[in-house]
Amino acid sequence: MELELKTTQLNCYDTVLDTTLFQEETLESIVPDACPDILRIVDMEAAVCLGTKEAQEGKAEVTGTARCAVLYEAESGEGVRRITVNIPFTCTAEVPGLTRQCRLLTEPRVMWADARSLNPRKVLVRVSLAIGVQAFASQSASFCDRVDGQDQNGIQTLEEPQTACFIIGVEEKSFTFSDDLSLSATRPPAAEILKSRVDLVCGESKLIGNKLIFKGEAGLRLVYREPGGGLCSADFTLPFSQIMEVSGVGEEADCALSVVLTGIDCTLDGDEGRMMSVALGMLAQAVVREERQVTLLSDIYSTSYDLTVQRRNYTLDRLLEHGERRITTRELLETTSPVREVCDVHIHVGLVEAERDGDQGRLKAELSATVVYLSEEGILESITRTISAMCPVEFPAGATCSCHCACSGEGAAAPAGGGVELRCPLEFRYLFLLPRQTAGVSQVRLEEDAPRDLAARPSIVLRAVEEGERLWDIAKAYGTTMEDIVQANSLGEEAPVAGRVLLIPKKR
């Protein structure tokens, strides 16, 4: 006879994919007719704007555009000029088990970018991209926690509570930000905007009911040419706040929130060169985790009949630690000539990974740093170097680590002996999960034609408790109940210690 098992359902998400895809794009571009010929390229910076992301059957696809600003010195001596090159990209990944119903989250970023002139009217632009992709499948996790009618046929059950971390919500929201900006009176007016850089930082987030309220800021740096031909920069902080719908979670849940750029437009307003209009497109993506307690039917037996029991394995994640670490990386970049003035600094974060070294660990990020500067001779130059940044962390044994890294502010550089000293503030975000395997009862058959032979058993057995042995194990081994052993030995709530001799009564 099959026993009917009662189950508890929990709506959550299973992580189908969590990886980073790497892709390089190359494009030749012609200098527009309105721009002068290229003498030499001074600097190249790229930003990536997310286009679309789509989960298909067995495949994930992400599209977007790498917006490249190539700064060059003109042959005509007009100062620094700009060529804008937009490189579209499509990135795909074959993912068994992925369906159209899965939710896809992406974080594309530029690892490095460069450009070289093929002739005075043509440039070759290269961009290396890293696209973080996560896919989540909605599921209803089922846990067997009890037996229907277990008071019959001498059925004894062991239900054990288990605490685990589940992904309860995967949500996103697109929004825009626009504003009119003005240069301060201490800055020269702008003749042309050469570069616009946006660093998105998520700040405070809070769950209230089914609402996720979050705040952040977009750090905008504009690099522009002033009327005299010199290179200048201006920084703006653009705060934003949004509300996202998130259902089915408690206010103590943990939210991993990221905001990516989907578009940027920055233009000069008026003829005086002091007013600018900026419009940003952004996409907020949230993964909400919550610790829940579930009850598992971990063991079962009958004092009256033999049982045939089938089990299934559960993988339950325990949240060990999550947080942020801020560090500042310092590096001396050697230059070929003495530096008079630093004009701009831009940093791209490349490969990010967690490494274990014994009981310790570290988060590691590869950076591509570029410094644009004026030499002592007044020549505009740039230098690009690859830098490794390390952040020590405690790496628990057996844990898995998910980590991200971003510049937490503008990098800074200053002239130093032999070159420039670079300071780069970084923020590492990390999550440690400890996966645990545990077994639970999934199916039980009571063998009605195989009653247990109780007549041959002695009325009382004396039995010493072994190290690590539970009262449940003893009761099951002798076909009795824990309640009968507790009563026969006048036991309290504490488990009997190893070595204690117990009276094991025969089940009647």
Short mmCIF file of C-alpha atoms in Angstrom, two decimals, residues 1-504:
data_model
loop_
_atom_site.label_atom_id
_atom_site.label_comp_id
_atom_site.label_asym_id
_atom_site.label_seq_id
_atom_site.Cartn_x
_atom_site.Cartn_y
_atom_site.Cartn_z
CA MET A 1 0.00 0.00 0.00
CA GLU A 2 1.40 3.36 -1.02
CA LEU A 3 1.38 5.89 1.79
CA GLU A 4 0.24 9.37 0.87
CA LEU A 5 2.94 11.95 1.52
CA LYS A 6 2.06 15.56 2.19
CA THR A 7 4.24 18.22 0.56
CA THR A 8 4.94 21.92 0.95
CA GLN A 9 5.40 24.02 -2.19
CA LEU A 10 7.75 27.00 -2.39
CA ASN A 11 7.78 29.29 -5.42
CA CYS A 12 11.36 30.29 -6.19
CA TYR A 13 13.96 30.46 -8.96
CA ASP A 14 16.69 28.08 -10.00
CA THR A 15 19.94 29.48 -11.42
CA VAL A 16 20.28 28.00 -14.91
CA LEU A 17 23.27 30.10 -15.97
CA ASP A 18 25.81 32.32 -14.24
CA THR A 19 28.77 33.14 -16.47
CA THR A 20 30.72 35.87 -18.23
CA LEU A 21 31.02 35.90 -22.00
CA PHE A 22 33.99 37.55 -23.70
CA GLN A 23 33.88 39.03 -27.16
CA GLU A 24 36.05 41.32 -29.28
CA GLU A 25 34.64 43.65 -31.90
CA THR A 26 36.57 45.45 -34.65
CA LEU A 27 35.37 48.15 -37.05
CA GLU A 28 36.98 50.42 -39.63
CA SER A 29 35.50 53.91 -39.74
CA ILE A 30 35.88 56.85 -42.11
CA VAL A 31 36.51 60.33 -40.73
CA PRO A 32 33.38 62.45 -41.41
CA ASP A 33 33.75 65.11 -44.12
CA ALA A 34 33.21 67.90 -41.58
CA CYS A 35 36.24 66.77 -39.54
CA PRO A 36 39.88 67.54 -40.38
CA ASP A 37 42.46 64.89 -41.25
CA ILE A 38 44.13 62.83 -38.52
CA LEU A 39 47.69 63.64 -37.55
CA ARG A 40 47.85 61.19 -34.65
CA ILE A 41 45.42 59.52 -32.25
CA VAL A 42 45.65 60.80 -28.67
CA ASP A 43 43.06 58.75 -26.78
CA MET A 44 40.29 56.22 -27.23
CA GLU A 45 37.52 55.44 -24.76
CA ALA A 46 34.46 53.21 -25.09
CA ALA A 47 31.23 52.75 -23.16
CA VAL A 48 28.74 49.95 -23.67
CA CYS A 49 24.98 50.43 -23.82
CA LEU A 50 22.75 47.39 -23.44
CA GLY A 51 20.26 46.85 -26.24
CA THR A 52 18.18 43.70 -25.89
CA LYS A 53 18.47 40.44 -23.97
CA GLU A 54 16.45 37.40 -24.81
CA ALA A 55 16.16 33.89 -23.46
CA GLN A 56 15.44 31.39 -26.23
CA GLU A 57 15.14 27.63 -26.30
CA GLY A 58 18.64 26.47 -25.38
CA LYS A 59 20.25 29.84 -26.11
CA ALA A 60 20.75 33.27 -24.55
CA GLU A 61 21.27 36.31 -26.75
CA VAL A 62 22.44 39.80 -25.75
CA THR A 63 22.76 42.80 -28.06
CA GLY A 64 24.03 46.30 -27.55
CA THR A 65 26.33 49.03 -28.79
CA ALA A 66 29.88 49.97 -27.89
CA ARG A 67 30.02 53.78 -28.15
CA CYS A 68 33.61 54.76 -28.92
CA ALA A 69 35.11 58.23 -28.75
CA VAL A 70 38.39 58.56 -30.66
CA LEU A 71 40.31 61.74 -29.82
CA TYR A 72 42.94 62.85 -32.28
CA GLU A 73 45.20 65.76 -33.08
CA ALA A 74 44.28 67.32 -36.42
CA GLU A 75 46.80 67.90 -39.19
CA SER A 76 45.44 71.43 -39.53
CA GLY A 77 46.50 72.28 -35.97
CA GLU A 78 42.94 72.92 -34.73
CA GLY A 79 43.53 71.16 -31.43
CA VAL A 80 41.96 67.91 -30.27
CA ARG A 81 39.00 66.64 -32.30
CA ARG A 82 36.69 63.68 -31.97
CA ILE A 83 35.37 60.83 -34.08
CA THR A 84 32.40 58.88 -32.71
CA VAL A 85 32.25 55.22 -33.71
CA ASN A 86 29.28 53.06 -32.70
CA ILE A 87 29.97 49.32 -32.86
CA PRO A 88 26.92 47.05 -32.57
CA PHE A 89 27.43 43.63 -31.03
CA THR A 90 25.48 40.42 -30.60
CA CYS A 91 26.61 37.85 -28.06
CA THR A 92 25.11 34.37 -27.73
CA ALA A 93 25.58 31.41 -25.41
CA GLU A 94 24.33 27.86 -25.83
CA VAL A 95 22.59 26.91 -22.56
CA PRO A 96 20.95 23.47 -22.17
CA GLY A 97 17.77 23.80 -20.19
CA LEU A 98 17.17 27.46 -21.03
CA THR A 99 13.63 28.30 -22.13
CA ARG A 100 11.83 31.43 -23.26
CA GLN A 101 10.22 31.66 -19.83
CA CYS A 102 13.58 32.12 -18.08
CA ARG A 103 14.51 35.55 -16.79
CA LEU A 104 17.77 36.91 -18.13
CA LEU A 105 19.94 39.49 -16.35
CA THR A 106 23.02 40.98 -18.00
CA GLU A 107 25.85 43.35 -17.08
CA PRO A 108 27.95 44.24 -20.15
CA ARG A 109 31.18 46.19 -19.70
CA VAL A 110 34.23 47.24 -21.68
CA MET A 111 37.47 45.45 -20.75
CA TRP A 112 39.74 47.52 -23.01
CA ALA A 113 39.56 49.56 -26.17
CA ASP A 114 42.07 51.01 -28.63
CA ALA A 115 42.25 52.68 -32.03
CA ARG A 116 44.88 53.35 -34.68
CA SER A 117 44.83 55.40 -37.84
CA LEU A 118 45.07 53.51 -41.12
CA ASN A 119 45.44 56.78 -43.03
CA PRO A 120 44.48 60.41 -42.34
CA ARG A 121 40.81 59.61 -43.15
CA LYS A 122 40.34 56.15 -41.69
CA VAL A 123 40.66 54.54 -38.24
CA LEU A 124 40.54 50.95 -36.98
CA VAL A 125 38.72 50.60 -33.66
CA ARG A 126 38.90 47.52 -31.41
CA VAL A 127 36.83 46.87 -28.30
CA SER A 128 36.98 43.91 -25.92
CA LEU A 129 33.72 43.24 -24.08
CA ALA A 130 32.80 41.18 -21.03
CA ILE A 131 29.09 40.37 -20.74
CA GLY A 132 27.94 38.94 -17.43
CA VAL A 133 24.87 36.76 -18.00
CA GLN A 134 22.58 35.15 -15.45
CA ALA A 135 19.49 33.10 -16.28
CA PHE A 136 16.83 32.09 -13.76
CA ALA A 137 14.05 29.56 -14.22
CA SER A 138 10.87 29.83 -12.18
CA GLN A 139 10.13 26.67 -10.27
CA SER A 140 7.94 25.30 -7.51
CA ALA A 141 10.21 23.52 -5.05
CA SER A 142 8.44 20.59 -3.40
CA PHE A 143 9.38 19.25 0.04
CA CYS A 144 7.81 16.11 1.58
CA ASP A 145 7.24 16.94 5.22
CA ARG A 146 4.68 14.48 6.65
CA VAL A 147 2.57 11.37 6.02
CA ASP A 148 -1.20 11.33 5.80
CA GLY A 149 -2.68 9.11 8.54
CA GLN A 150 0.67 8.41 10.17
CA ASP A 151 -1.02 7.47 13.47
CA GLN A 152 -2.08 4.20 11.84
CA ASN A 153 0.00 1.02 11.35
CA GLY A 154 2.62 2.11 13.87
CA ILE A 155 4.10 4.69 11.51
CA GLN A 156 6.95 6.73 13.03
CA THR A 157 8.31 9.79 11.23
CA LEU A 158 11.29 12.07 11.68
CA GLU A 159 10.68 15.61 10.45
CA GLU A 160 13.68 17.93 10.52
CA PRO A 161 13.68 21.70 9.88
CA GLN A 162 16.18 22.96 7.32
CA THR A 163 17.16 26.59 6.78
CA ALA A 164 18.19 27.49 3.25
CA CYS A 165 18.62 30.53 1.04
CA PHE A 166 16.25 30.71 -1.92
CA ILE A 167 15.99 33.13 -4.84
CA ILE A 168 12.47 34.46 -4.36
CA GLY A 169 12.37 37.28 -6.88
CA VAL A 170 14.04 38.26 -10.17
CA GLU A 171 12.80 41.64 -11.37
CA GLU A 172 13.87 44.54 -13.57
CA LYS A 173 12.78 48.06 -14.41
CA SER A 174 13.88 50.43 -17.18
CA PHE A 175 13.83 54.19 -16.56
CA THR A 176 15.26 57.42 -17.91
CA PHE A 177 16.96 60.44 -16.43
CA SER A 178 17.29 63.85 -18.08
CA ASP A 179 18.54 67.20 -16.86
CA ASP A 180 20.04 70.49 -17.95
CA LEU A 181 23.54 71.10 -16.63
CA SER A 182 25.67 74.21 -16.46
CA LEU A 183 29.42 74.58 -16.20
CA SER A 184 30.66 76.35 -13.10
CA ALA A 185 32.04 79.86 -13.49
CA THR A 186 35.53 78.56 -12.71
CA ARG A 187 35.56 76.32 -15.78
CA PRO A 188 36.18 77.51 -19.35
CA PRO A 189 33.22 77.30 -21.74
CA ALA A 190 32.94 74.32 -24.09
CA ALA A 191 33.39 74.49 -27.86
CA GLU A 192 32.80 70.74 -28.34
CA ILE A 193 32.00 67.81 -26.06
CA LEU A 194 34.63 65.16 -26.76
CA LYS A 195 33.72 62.40 -24.29
CA SER A 196 30.92 61.66 -21.82
CA ARG A 197 31.52 58.99 -19.19
CA VAL A 198 28.87 57.62 -16.82
CA ASP A 199 29.55 55.57 -13.68
CA LEU A 200 26.37 54.11 -12.19
CA VAL A 201 26.37 53.43 -8.45
CA CYS A 202 23.54 51.74 -6.52
CA GLY A 203 23.13 53.09 -3.02
CA GLU A 204 20.39 52.40 -0.52
CA SER A 205 17.69 49.82 -1.24
CA LYS A 206 14.80 48.76 0.97
CA LEU A 207 11.89 46.35 0.69
CA ILE A 208 8.54 47.66 1.94
CA GLY A 209 5.66 45.32 1.28
CA ASN A 210 5.82 44.42 -2.41
CA LYS A 211 7.87 47.50 -3.27
CA LEU A 212 11.64 47.71 -3.67
CA ILE A 213 12.73 51.30 -3.17
CA PHE A 214 16.25 52.03 -4.33
CA LYS A 215 18.47 55.05 -4.75
CA GLY A 216 21.68 55.66 -6.59
CA GLU A 217 23.62 58.18 -8.56
CA ALA A 218 25.09 58.57 -12.00
CA GLY A 219 28.53 60.11 -11.92
CA LEU A 220 28.93 62.01 -15.19
CA ARG A 221 32.30 63.25 -16.43
CA LEU A 222 32.45 65.41 -19.53
CA VAL A 223 35.72 65.94 -21.38
CA TYR A 224 35.48 68.90 -23.74
CA ARG A 225 37.51 71.20 -25.94
CA GLU A 226 37.48 74.84 -24.89
CA PRO A 227 37.52 77.59 -27.53
CA GLY A 228 41.30 77.96 -27.32
CA GLY A 229 41.75 74.26 -28.22
CA GLY A 230 42.72 73.05 -24.75
CA LEU A 231 41.33 69.92 -23.07
CA CYS A 232 39.06 70.40 -20.01
CA SER A 233 36.77 68.25 -17.89
CA ALA A 234 33.72 68.73 -15.69
CA ASP A 235 32.09 66.37 -13.20
CA PHE A 236 28.42 66.13 -12.25
CA THR A 237 26.56 63.92 -9.76
CA LEU A 238 23.05 62.98 -10.89
CA PRO A 239 21.00 61.28 -8.13
CA PHE A 240 18.07 59.02 -8.99
CA SER A 241 15.48 57.01 -7.06
CA GLN A 242 13.00 54.42 -8.28
CA ILE A 243 10.36 51.95 -7.07
CA MET A 244 10.28 48.39 -8.42
CA GLU A 245 7.50 45.84 -7.93
CA VAL A 246 8.70 42.72 -6.09
CA SER A 247 6.09 40.27 -4.80
CA GLY A 248 6.19 37.36 -2.37
CA VAL A 249 9.22 38.42 -0.29
CA GLY A 250 9.72 39.54 3.28
CA GLU A 251 11.24 42.84 4.32
CA GLU A 252 14.30 41.01 5.72
CA ALA A 253 15.18 39.60 2.30
CA ASP A 254 18.51 40.48 0.69
CA CYS A 255 18.51 42.27 -2.64
CA ALA A 256 21.42 42.25 -5.11
CA LEU A 257 20.78 45.26 -7.31
CA SER A 258 22.62 46.46 -10.40
CA VAL A 259 21.95 49.30 -12.84
CA VAL A 260 23.28 49.23 -16.41
CA LEU A 261 23.31 51.89 -19.09
CA THR A 262 20.99 51.55 -22.08
CA GLY A 263 21.57 54.93 -23.68
CA ILE A 264 23.34 58.27 -23.30
CA ASP A 265 22.96 61.58 -25.08
CA CYS A 266 24.84 64.71 -24.06
CA THR A 267 24.74 67.89 -26.16
CA LEU A 268 25.64 71.55 -25.87
CA ASP A 269 22.76 74.03 -25.53
CA GLY A 270 23.06 77.59 -26.78
CA ASP A 271 26.03 79.45 -28.18
CA GLU A 272 27.85 80.33 -24.98
CA GLY A 273 29.10 76.80 -24.29
CA ARG A 274 28.04 76.76 -20.66
CA MET A 275 24.74 74.84 -20.81
CA MET A 276 24.38 71.16 -21.62
CA SER A 277 21.51 68.69 -21.85
CA VAL A 278 21.95 65.10 -20.73
CA ALA A 279 19.60 62.14 -21.15
CA LEU A 280 20.37 58.70 -19.74
CA GLY A 281 18.60 55.41 -20.27
CA MET A 282 19.05 52.87 -17.47
CA LEU A 283 17.93 49.36 -16.56
CA ALA A 284 17.75 48.24 -12.93
CA GLN A 285 17.99 44.48 -12.30
CA ALA A 286 17.33 42.85 -8.94
CA VAL A 287 17.88 39.35 -7.56
CA VAL A 288 16.11 38.89 -4.21
CA ARG A 289 17.28 36.13 -1.87
CA GLU A 290 15.62 35.13 1.35
CA GLU A 291 16.35 32.56 4.02
CA ARG A 292 13.38 30.27 4.53
CA GLN A 293 12.85 27.32 6.85
CA VAL A 294 11.45 24.17 5.32
CA THR A 295 10.62 20.87 6.97
CA LEU A 296 11.84 17.62 5.44
CA LEU A 297 10.52 14.14 6.15
CA SER A 298 14.02 12.73 6.59
CA ASP A 299 13.20 9.21 7.85
CA ILE A 300 10.27 6.86 8.44
CA TYR A 301 9.61 3.34 9.76
CA SER A 302 6.75 1.27 11.14
CA THR A 303 6.67 -0.71 14.37
CA SER A 304 4.12 -3.09 12.78
CA TYR A 305 5.11 -3.59 9.13
CA ASP A 306 8.11 -3.50 6.85
CA LEU A 307 8.39 -0.39 4.69
CA THR A 308 9.95 0.16 1.28
CA VAL A 309 11.30 3.71 1.26
CA GLN A 310 12.58 5.79 -1.64
CA ARG A 311 14.58 8.97 -1.09
CA ARG A 312 15.59 12.01 -3.08
CA ASN A 313 18.53 14.35 -2.64
CA TYR A 314 18.03 18.05 -2.07
CA THR A 315 20.71 20.71 -2.61
CA LEU A 316 20.09 23.51 -0.15
CA ASP A 317 22.22 26.65 -0.15
CA ARG A 318 23.16 28.35 3.06
CA LEU A 319 23.99 32.05 2.85
CA LEU A 320 27.32 32.47 4.61
CA GLU A 321 28.22 36.06 3.86
CA HIS A 322 27.55 38.85 1.43
CA GLY A 323 28.80 42.38 1.34
CA GLU A 324 31.04 44.97 -0.19
CA ARG A 325 34.72 45.74 0.17
CA ARG A 326 36.25 49.03 -0.91
CA ILE A 327 39.92 49.33 -1.70
CA THR A 328 42.14 51.86 -3.45
CA THR A 329 44.75 50.57 -5.88
CA ARG A 330 47.86 52.70 -6.39
CA GLU A 331 50.24 52.28 -9.28
CA LEU A 332 53.11 54.27 -10.78
CA LEU A 333 52.79 54.46 -14.57
CA GLU A 334 56.11 55.27 -16.22
CA THR A 335 56.04 57.75 -19.10
CA THR A 336 58.59 58.48 -21.82
CA SER A 337 58.71 62.19 -20.95
CA PRO A 338 58.08 64.24 -17.79
CA VAL A 339 54.42 65.04 -17.08
CA ARG A 340 53.30 68.65 -16.68
CA GLU A 341 49.56 68.07 -16.14
CA VAL A 342 47.08 65.18 -16.05
CA CYS A 343 44.05 65.87 -18.27
CA ASP A 344 41.92 62.73 -17.89
CA VAL A 345 41.86 59.24 -16.39
CA HIS A 346 39.61 56.36 -17.43
CA ILE A 347 39.62 52.79 -16.12
CA HIS A 348 37.94 49.65 -17.44
CA VAL A 349 37.39 46.58 -15.27
CA GLY A 350 38.25 43.33 -17.01
CA LEU A 351 38.23 39.79 -15.66
CA VAL A 352 36.95 39.47 -12.07
CA GLU A 353 37.40 36.23 -10.14
CA ALA A 354 37.72 34.74 -6.65
CA GLU A 355 40.81 32.75 -5.72
CA ARG A 356 41.46 30.47 -2.74
CA ASP A 357 44.83 30.26 -1.02
CA GLY A 358 44.50 27.74 1.80
CA ASP A 359 41.95 28.99 4.31
CA GLN A 360 42.25 32.51 2.95
CA GLY A 361 41.02 33.94 -0.31
CA ARG A 362 41.07 37.03 -2.45
CA LEU A 363 38.98 38.78 -5.01
CA LYS A 364 40.98 39.73 -8.10
CA ALA A 365 40.22 42.20 -10.87
CA GLU A 366 42.20 43.02 -14.01
CA LEU A 367 42.10 46.74 -14.85
CA SER A 368 42.91 48.60 -18.03
CA ALA A 369 43.91 52.14 -17.00
CA THR A 370 44.52 55.07 -19.35
CA VAL A 371 45.93 58.46 -18.36
CA VAL A 372 45.83 61.40 -20.76
CA TYR A 373 48.41 64.07 -19.93
CA LEU A 374 50.38 67.07 -21.15
CA SER A 375 54.12 66.57 -21.40
CA GLU A 376 56.60 69.23 -20.35
CA GLU A 377 56.77 70.24 -24.04
CA GLY A 378 53.00 70.84 -24.06
CA ILE A 379 52.24 67.77 -26.20
CA LEU A 380 49.09 65.82 -25.43
CA GLU A 381 49.95 62.17 -24.75
CA SER A 382 48.32 59.07 -23.25
CA ILE A 383 49.52 55.92 -21.56
CA THR A 384 47.60 52.66 -21.03
CA ARG A 385 48.58 49.90 -18.63
CA THR A 386 47.06 46.68 -17.29
CA ILE A 387 46.89 46.49 -13.49
CA SER A 388 45.88 43.68 -11.12
CA ALA A 389 43.87 44.65 -8.04
CA MET A 390 43.57 42.29 -5.04
CA CYS A 391 41.08 42.32 -2.19
CA PRO A 392 41.64 39.79 0.65
CA VAL A 393 38.58 37.97 2.02
CA GLU A 394 37.82 35.00 4.23
CA PHE A 395 36.96 32.16 1.85
CA PRO A 396 34.94 29.51 3.75
CA ALA A 397 35.78 25.90 2.90
CA GLY A 398 33.34 24.32 0.46
CA ALA A 399 31.70 27.64 -0.40
CA THR A 400 30.99 29.04 -3.85
CA CYS A 401 31.67 32.71 -4.52
CA SER A 402 29.99 35.15 -6.87
CA CYS A 403 31.84 38.46 -7.19
CA HIS A 404 31.71 41.71 -9.13
CA CYS A 405 33.96 44.75 -9.26
CA ALA A 406 33.41 48.34 -10.34
CA CYS A 407 35.16 51.67 -10.00
CA SER A 408 33.47 53.37 -7.04
CA GLY A 409 34.51 56.82 -8.24
CA GLU A 410 36.69 58.64 -10.71
CA GLY A 411 40.26 57.46 -10.85
CA ALA A 412 42.83 60.13 -10.09
CA ALA A 413 46.39 60.63 -11.25
CA ALA A 414 49.11 63.15 -10.49
CA PRO A 415 52.58 63.77 -11.91
CA ALA A 416 55.27 61.79 -10.09
CA GLY A 417 58.93 61.02 -10.58
CA GLY A 418 59.25 59.13 -13.86
CA GLY A 419 55.57 59.27 -14.78
CA VAL A 420 52.17 59.54 -13.09
CA GLU A 421 50.85 58.02 -9.87
CA LEU A 422 47.42 56.47 -10.40
CA ARG A 423 44.84 56.01 -7.65
CA CYS A 424 41.81 53.88 -8.45
CA PRO A 425 38.97 53.39 -5.92
CA LEU A 426 37.30 49.98 -6.39
CA GLU A 427 34.24 48.32 -4.92
CA PHE A 428 34.07 44.53 -4.80
CA ARG A 429 30.65 42.94 -4.25
CA TYR A 430 30.67 39.29 -3.18
CA LEU A 431 28.32 36.49 -2.15
CA PHE A 432 29.37 33.26 -0.43
CA LEU A 433 26.96 30.31 -0.56
CA LEU A 434 27.55 26.91 1.02
CA PRO A 435 25.70 24.15 -0.86
CA ARG A 436 24.56 21.25 1.34
CA GLN A 437 23.30 17.87 0.22
CA THR A 438 20.53 16.37 2.32
CA ALA A 439 18.20 13.45 1.68
CA GLY A 440 14.48 13.24 2.28
CA VAL A 441 11.77 10.64 1.89
CA SER A 442 10.01 10.84 -1.47
CA GLN A 443 7.93 7.64 -1.62
CA VAL A 444 6.85 4.99 0.92
CA ARG A 445 5.20 1.63 0.45
CA LEU A 446 3.82 -0.28 3.43
CA GLU A 447 4.19 -4.04 2.95
CA GLU A 448 0.86 -5.26 4.32
CA ASP A 449 1.81 -8.90 3.72
CA ALA A 450 5.01 -8.53 5.76
CA PRO A 451 4.07 -7.74 9.37
CA ARG A 452 7.04 -7.41 11.77
CA ASP A 453 7.62 -10.46 13.97
CA LEU A 454 7.45 -9.04 17.49
CA ALA A 455 6.98 -12.34 19.30
CA ALA A 456 10.62 -13.36 18.92
CA ARG A 457 11.93 -10.15 20.48
CA PRO A 458 12.86 -9.97 24.17
CA SER A 459 10.64 -7.83 26.38
CA ILE A 460 13.52 -5.60 27.48
CA VAL A 461 16.98 -4.91 26.03
CA LEU A 462 19.80 -3.08 27.77
CA ARG A 463 21.68 -0.92 25.31
CA ALA A 464 24.53 1.60 25.69
CA VAL A 465 24.31 4.79 23.65
CA GLU A 466 27.13 5.07 21.11
CA GLU A 467 28.96 8.26 20.19
CA GLY A 468 26.86 10.45 17.87
CA GLU A 469 23.86 8.11 18.06
CA ARG A 470 20.38 9.62 18.18
CA LEU A 471 17.43 8.33 20.14
CA TRP A 472 15.64 8.01 16.81
CA ASP A 473 18.30 5.61 15.51
CA ILE A 474 17.96 3.36 18.59
CA ALA A 475 14.15 3.31 18.45
CA LYS A 476 14.17 2.47 14.74
CA ALA A 477 16.75 -0.31 15.18
CA TYR A 478 14.63 -2.03 17.85
CA GLY A 479 11.22 -1.43 16.29
CA THR A 480 9.95 0.68 19.16
CA THR A 481 9.28 4.40 19.60
CA MET A 482 11.25 7.25 21.09
CA GLU A 483 8.35 7.99 23.40
CA ASP A 484 8.48 4.47 24.86
CA ILE A 485 12.27 4.76 25.46
CA VAL A 486 11.90 8.18 27.09
CA GLN A 487 9.16 6.90 29.39
CA ALA A 488 11.00 3.70 30.31
CA ASN A 489 14.17 5.61 31.25
CA SER A 490 12.58 8.76 32.69
CA LEU A 491 14.55 10.88 30.26
CA GLY A 492 14.23 14.64 30.17
CA GLU A 493 14.45 16.91 27.16
CA GLU A 494 18.21 16.46 26.79
CA ALA A 495 19.51 13.71 24.50
CA PRO A 496 21.18 10.83 26.36
CA VAL A 497 24.96 11.07 26.47
CA ALA A 498 27.24 8.47 24.92
CA GLY A 499 27.88 5.53 27.21
CA ARG A 500 24.61 5.73 29.08
CA VAL A 501 22.80 2.39 29.31
CA LEU A 502 19.18 2.56 28.23
CA LEU A 503 16.26 0.23 28.80
CA ILE A 504 14.73 -0.56 25.38
#
